[in-house]
Amino acid sequence: MKTGTKIGWALVAVAIFISVWVLAGGIGKADSASDPYGNTYEITDGVLTGVSITSDHAEIPGSVNKIADGVFAGQTGLTTVSATSVKEIGSGAFQNCSSLTSLTLSTNLEKIGDSAFANCTNFVEVVIPSSVSYISGNAFSGCSNLARIDVSGSSYYKSDNGVIYSSSGTELLICPPKALAGSGEYYII
């Protein structure tokens, strides 16, 4: 057999292998899911990568363990989100969701990324599960009506009057604007 023919058959074999591997789910498999409110979700390997929101409520499917960066960003009609299986919320995931008032988070949530809820101006109070080990300092920046962030029971953070401190209580980490008697300022230290 000629060298060129051997190479040709080798390339055919590789192409067949890759085709079978992809069909068997070798590269992240995307699934679609919907919630009771008529919203649809694109999920790849447990990561929520896309949404089509048709309601003011969103109930993130139980198969989602991470919300990718910016997935809900700018959904100004969204008022209520239930994310009871999510372990990680990506950067800017809910940024500029200005009507968002109610948020139910998973008791297994571990990480809240940069600007995850930035400019969610209708938030008044946020309860963060004790399982969260990382909250970006600017996760709630621009949340001008936020008065209280509660991290009760956390071994990673401490909250007092809605302000988040390090677990030792010696370092102020996040101070919501309305926690400062309505000053309207947001501080990251």
mmCIF file of C-alpha atoms in Angstrom:
data_model
loop_
_atom_site.group_PDB
_atom_site.id
_atom_site.type_symbol
_atom_site.label_atom_id
_atom_site.label_comp_id
_atom_site.label_asym_id
_atom_site.label_seq_id
_atom_site.Cartn_x
_atom_site.Cartn_y
_atom_site.Cartn_z
ATOM 1 C CA MET A 1 0.000 0.000 0.000
ATOM 2 C CA LYS A 2 1.264 3.459 -0.822
ATOM 3 C CA THR A 3 2.020 5.946 1.952
ATOM 4 C CA GLY A 4 -0.612 8.364 0.662
ATOM 5 C CA THR A 5 -3.276 5.645 0.788
ATOM 6 C CA LYS A 6 -2.306 4.703 4.364
ATOM 7 C CA ILE A 7 -2.602 8.317 5.441
ATOM 8 C CA GLY A 8 -5.960 8.596 3.680
ATOM 9 C CA TRP A 9 -7.352 5.540 5.489
ATOM 10 C CA ALA A 10 -5.943 6.802 8.794
ATOM 11 C CA LEU A 11 -7.748 10.119 8.328
ATOM 12 C CA VAL A 12 -11.004 8.300 7.522
ATOM 13 C CA ALA A 13 -10.614 6.199 10.691
ATOM 14 C CA VAL A 14 -9.987 9.326 12.797
ATOM 15 C CA ALA A 15 -13.018 11.072 11.267
ATOM 16 C CA ILE A 16 -15.235 8.074 12.039
ATOM 17 C CA PHE A 17 -13.917 7.911 15.616
ATOM 18 C CA ILE A 18 -14.574 11.621 16.199
ATOM 19 C CA SER A 19 -18.084 11.352 14.710
ATOM 20 C CA VAL A 20 -18.977 8.435 16.979
ATOM 21 C CA TRP A 21 -17.461 10.183 20.003
ATOM 22 C CA VAL A 22 -19.445 13.384 19.379
ATOM 23 C CA LEU A 23 -22.683 11.450 18.827
ATOM 24 C CA ALA A 24 -22.076 9.571 22.078
ATOM 25 C CA GLY A 25 -21.816 12.860 23.965
ATOM 26 C CA GLY A 26 -18.022 13.205 23.997
ATOM 27 C CA ILE A 27 -18.284 16.967 23.621
ATOM 28 C CA GLY A 28 -20.643 18.723 26.041
ATOM 29 C CA LYS A 29 -24.198 17.744 25.296
ATOM 30 C CA ALA A 30 -26.698 20.593 25.199
ATOM 31 C CA ASP A 31 -30.192 19.986 26.510
ATOM 32 C CA SER A 32 -33.264 22.165 26.632
ATOM 33 C CA ALA A 33 -35.573 22.369 29.610
ATOM 34 C CA SER A 34 -38.533 24.507 30.564
ATOM 35 C CA ASP A 35 -40.157 25.613 33.789
ATOM 36 C CA PRO A 36 -43.825 25.908 34.836
ATOM 37 C CA TYR A 37 -43.806 29.571 33.719
ATOM 38 C CA GLY A 38 -43.019 28.810 30.052
ATOM 39 C CA ASN A 39 -39.364 29.865 30.142
ATOM 40 C CA THR A 40 -36.836 27.715 28.287
ATOM 41 C CA TYR A 41 -33.272 26.971 29.311
ATOM 42 C CA GLU A 42 -30.219 25.709 27.421
ATOM 43 C CA ILE A 43 -28.078 23.476 29.617
ATOM 44 C CA THR A 44 -24.686 21.996 28.724
ATOM 45 C CA ASP A 45 -23.102 19.569 31.181
ATOM 46 C CA GLY A 46 -25.032 21.087 34.101
ATOM 47 C CA VAL A 47 -24.212 24.679 33.134
ATOM 48 C CA LEU A 48 -27.061 27.038 32.243
ATOM 49 C CA THR A 49 -25.778 28.699 29.085
ATOM 50 C CA GLY A 50 -28.874 30.324 27.608
ATOM 51 C CA VAL A 51 -32.420 31.381 28.468
ATOM 52 C CA SER A 52 -35.581 32.518 26.792
ATOM 53 C CA ILE A 53 -37.640 34.301 29.440
ATOM 54 C CA THR A 54 -41.352 34.860 28.800
ATOM 55 C CA SER A 55 -42.505 35.388 32.390
ATOM 56 C CA ASP A 56 -41.627 37.529 35.386
ATOM 57 C CA HIS A 57 -40.848 34.322 37.324
ATOM 58 C CA ALA A 58 -38.006 31.878 36.612
ATOM 59 C CA GLU A 59 -37.568 28.448 38.158
ATOM 60 C CA ILE A 60 -34.156 27.158 37.159
ATOM 61 C CA PRO A 61 -34.251 23.404 36.381
ATOM 62 C CA GLY A 62 -32.811 20.985 38.941
ATOM 63 C CA SER A 63 -30.214 19.730 36.457
ATOM 64 C CA VAL A 64 -28.415 23.103 36.586
ATOM 65 C CA ASN A 65 -25.466 23.374 38.971
ATOM 66 C CA LYS A 66 -23.905 26.533 37.510
ATOM 67 C CA ILE A 67 -25.328 29.673 35.932
ATOM 68 C CA ALA A 68 -22.876 30.903 33.275
ATOM 69 C CA ASP A 69 -21.691 34.495 33.077
ATOM 70 C CA GLY A 70 -24.327 36.994 31.965
ATOM 71 C CA VAL A 71 -27.084 34.456 31.213
ATOM 72 C CA PHE A 72 -29.950 36.512 32.694
ATOM 73 C CA ALA A 73 -28.281 39.932 32.287
ATOM 74 C CA GLY A 74 -30.712 42.672 31.296
ATOM 75 C CA GLN A 75 -33.910 40.685 31.896
ATOM 76 C CA THR A 76 -35.681 43.772 33.249
ATOM 77 C CA GLY A 77 -39.097 42.095 33.558
ATOM 78 C CA LEU A 78 -37.836 39.304 35.811
ATOM 79 C CA THR A 79 -39.084 39.708 39.417
ATOM 80 C CA THR A 80 -38.643 36.264 41.013
ATOM 81 C CA VAL A 81 -35.946 33.607 40.631
ATOM 82 C CA SER A 82 -35.759 30.188 42.236
ATOM 83 C CA ALA A 83 -32.358 28.501 41.874
ATOM 84 C CA THR A 84 -32.583 25.585 44.297
ATOM 85 C CA SER A 85 -29.927 23.307 42.737
ATOM 86 C CA VAL A 86 -27.289 25.856 41.716
ATOM 87 C CA LYS A 87 -23.789 25.680 43.238
ATOM 88 C CA GLU A 88 -22.238 28.607 41.367
ATOM 89 C CA ILE A 89 -23.540 31.898 39.987
ATOM 90 C CA GLY A 90 -21.289 33.343 37.289
ATOM 91 C CA SER A 91 -20.123 36.897 36.769
ATOM 92 C CA GLY A 92 -22.900 39.274 35.755
ATOM 93 C CA ALA A 93 -25.405 36.390 35.698
ATOM 94 C CA PHE A 94 -28.299 38.638 36.823
ATOM 95 C CA GLN A 95 -26.719 42.021 36.171
ATOM 96 C CA ASN A 96 -29.220 44.780 35.349
ATOM 97 C CA CYS A 97 -32.277 42.697 36.264
ATOM 98 C CA SER A 98 -33.734 45.882 37.691
ATOM 99 C CA SER A 99 -37.148 44.418 38.632
ATOM 100 C CA LEU A 100 -35.754 41.422 40.541
ATOM 101 C CA THR A 101 -37.148 41.454 44.098
ATOM 102 C CA SER A 102 -37.229 37.822 45.198
ATOM 103 C CA LEU A 103 -34.419 35.290 45.084
ATOM 104 C CA THR A 104 -34.398 31.712 46.408
ATOM 105 C CA LEU A 105 -30.915 30.204 46.430
ATOM 106 C CA SER A 106 -29.738 26.625 46.841
ATOM 107 C CA THR A 107 -28.559 25.483 50.256
ATOM 108 C CA ASN A 108 -25.603 24.014 48.311
ATOM 109 C CA LEU A 109 -24.589 27.319 46.701
ATOM 110 C CA GLU A 110 -20.822 27.861 47.003
ATOM 111 C CA LYS A 111 -19.859 30.848 44.854
ATOM 112 C CA ILE A 112 -21.365 34.187 43.790
ATOM 113 C CA GLY A 113 -19.296 35.790 41.011
ATOM 114 C CA ASP A 114 -18.317 39.343 40.130
ATOM 115 C CA SER A 115 -21.272 41.673 39.527
ATOM 116 C CA ALA A 116 -23.603 38.646 39.706
ATOM 117 C CA PHE A 117 -26.490 40.866 40.876
ATOM 118 C CA ALA A 118 -25.099 44.298 39.973
ATOM 119 C CA ASN A 119 -27.759 46.949 39.425
ATOM 120 C CA CYS A 120 -30.642 44.820 40.679
ATOM 121 C CA THR A 121 -32.115 48.025 42.017
ATOM 122 C CA ASN A 122 -35.268 46.518 43.555
ATOM 123 C CA PHE A 123 -33.471 44.181 45.945
ATOM 124 C CA VAL A 124 -34.148 45.160 49.557
ATOM 125 C CA GLU A 125 -32.856 42.063 51.332
ATOM 126 C CA VAL A 126 -30.848 39.031 50.210
ATOM 127 C CA VAL A 127 -30.460 35.836 52.216
ATOM 128 C CA ILE A 128 -27.317 33.925 51.305
ATOM 129 C CA PRO A 129 -27.056 30.258 52.331
ATOM 130 C CA SER A 130 -24.405 29.302 54.881
ATOM 131 C CA SER A 131 -22.778 27.014 52.275
ATOM 132 C CA VAL A 132 -21.430 30.000 50.292
ATOM 133 C CA SER A 133 -17.647 30.222 50.633
ATOM 134 C CA TYR A 134 -17.049 33.010 48.094
ATOM 135 C CA ILE A 135 -18.975 36.229 47.457
ATOM 136 C CA SER A 136 -17.357 38.726 45.124
ATOM 137 C CA GLY A 137 -16.980 42.125 46.762
ATOM 138 C CA ASN A 138 -18.947 43.722 43.933
ATOM 139 C CA ALA A 139 -21.608 41.007 43.563
ATOM 140 C CA PHE A 140 -24.287 43.483 44.672
ATOM 141 C CA SER A 141 -22.832 46.766 43.389
ATOM 142 C CA GLY A 142 -25.405 49.265 42.202
ATOM 143 C CA CYS A 143 -28.222 47.603 44.191
ATOM 144 C CA SER A 144 -29.336 51.018 45.387
ATOM 145 C CA ASN A 145 -32.242 49.828 47.563
ATOM 146 C CA LEU A 146 -30.420 46.940 49.213
ATOM 147 C CA ALA A 147 -30.577 47.340 52.983
ATOM 148 C CA ARG A 148 -29.598 43.916 54.243
ATOM 149 C CA ILE A 149 -27.537 40.884 53.265
ATOM 150 C CA ASP A 150 -27.984 37.956 55.643
ATOM 151 C CA VAL A 151 -25.352 35.208 55.879
ATOM 152 C CA SER A 152 -26.572 33.638 59.129
ATOM 153 C CA GLY A 153 -24.921 30.357 60.053
ATOM 154 C CA SER A 154 -21.971 30.835 57.695
ATOM 155 C CA SER A 155 -18.508 29.779 58.803
ATOM 156 C CA TYR A 156 -17.033 31.936 56.000
ATOM 157 C CA TYR A 157 -18.818 35.222 56.656
ATOM 158 C CA LYS A 158 -20.552 37.117 59.406
ATOM 159 C CA SER A 159 -23.403 39.577 59.012
ATOM 160 C CA ASP A 160 -24.445 42.289 61.410
ATOM 161 C CA ASN A 161 -27.289 44.689 60.603
ATOM 162 C CA GLY A 162 -27.170 43.579 56.977
ATOM 163 C CA VAL A 163 -23.450 44.246 56.527
ATOM 164 C CA ILE A 164 -21.085 41.376 55.607
ATOM 165 C CA TYR A 165 -17.830 40.917 57.496
ATOM 166 C CA SER A 166 -15.068 38.324 57.400
ATOM 167 C CA SER A 167 -15.742 35.279 59.573
ATOM 168 C CA SER A 168 -13.612 36.818 62.345
ATOM 169 C CA GLY A 169 -15.697 40.003 62.160
ATOM 170 C CA THR A 170 -12.569 42.148 61.814
ATOM 171 C CA GLU A 171 -12.885 43.012 58.123
ATOM 172 C CA LEU A 172 -15.855 44.729 56.511
ATOM 173 C CA LEU A 173 -16.453 43.097 53.105
ATOM 174 C CA ILE A 174 -19.810 44.336 51.723
ATOM 175 C CA CYS A 175 -21.943 47.162 53.009
ATOM 176 C CA PRO A 176 -25.289 47.588 51.228
ATOM 177 C CA PRO A 177 -26.289 51.198 50.460
ATOM 178 C CA LYS A 178 -29.365 51.328 52.689
ATOM 179 C CA ALA A 179 -27.521 49.689 55.594
ATOM 180 C CA LEU A 180 -25.822 53.069 56.036
ATOM 181 C CA ALA A 181 -29.043 54.815 57.030
ATOM 182 C CA GLY A 182 -29.946 55.635 53.440
ATOM 183 C CA SER A 183 -26.703 57.267 52.365
ATOM 184 C CA GLY A 184 -27.069 55.785 48.881
ATOM 185 C CA GLU A 185 -23.376 54.853 48.730
ATOM 186 C CA TYR A 186 -21.937 51.368 48.238
ATOM 187 C CA TYR A 187 -18.593 50.563 49.777
ATOM 188 C CA ILE A 188 -16.089 47.804 49.035
ATOM 189 C CA ILE A 189 -13.228 47.558 51.468
#
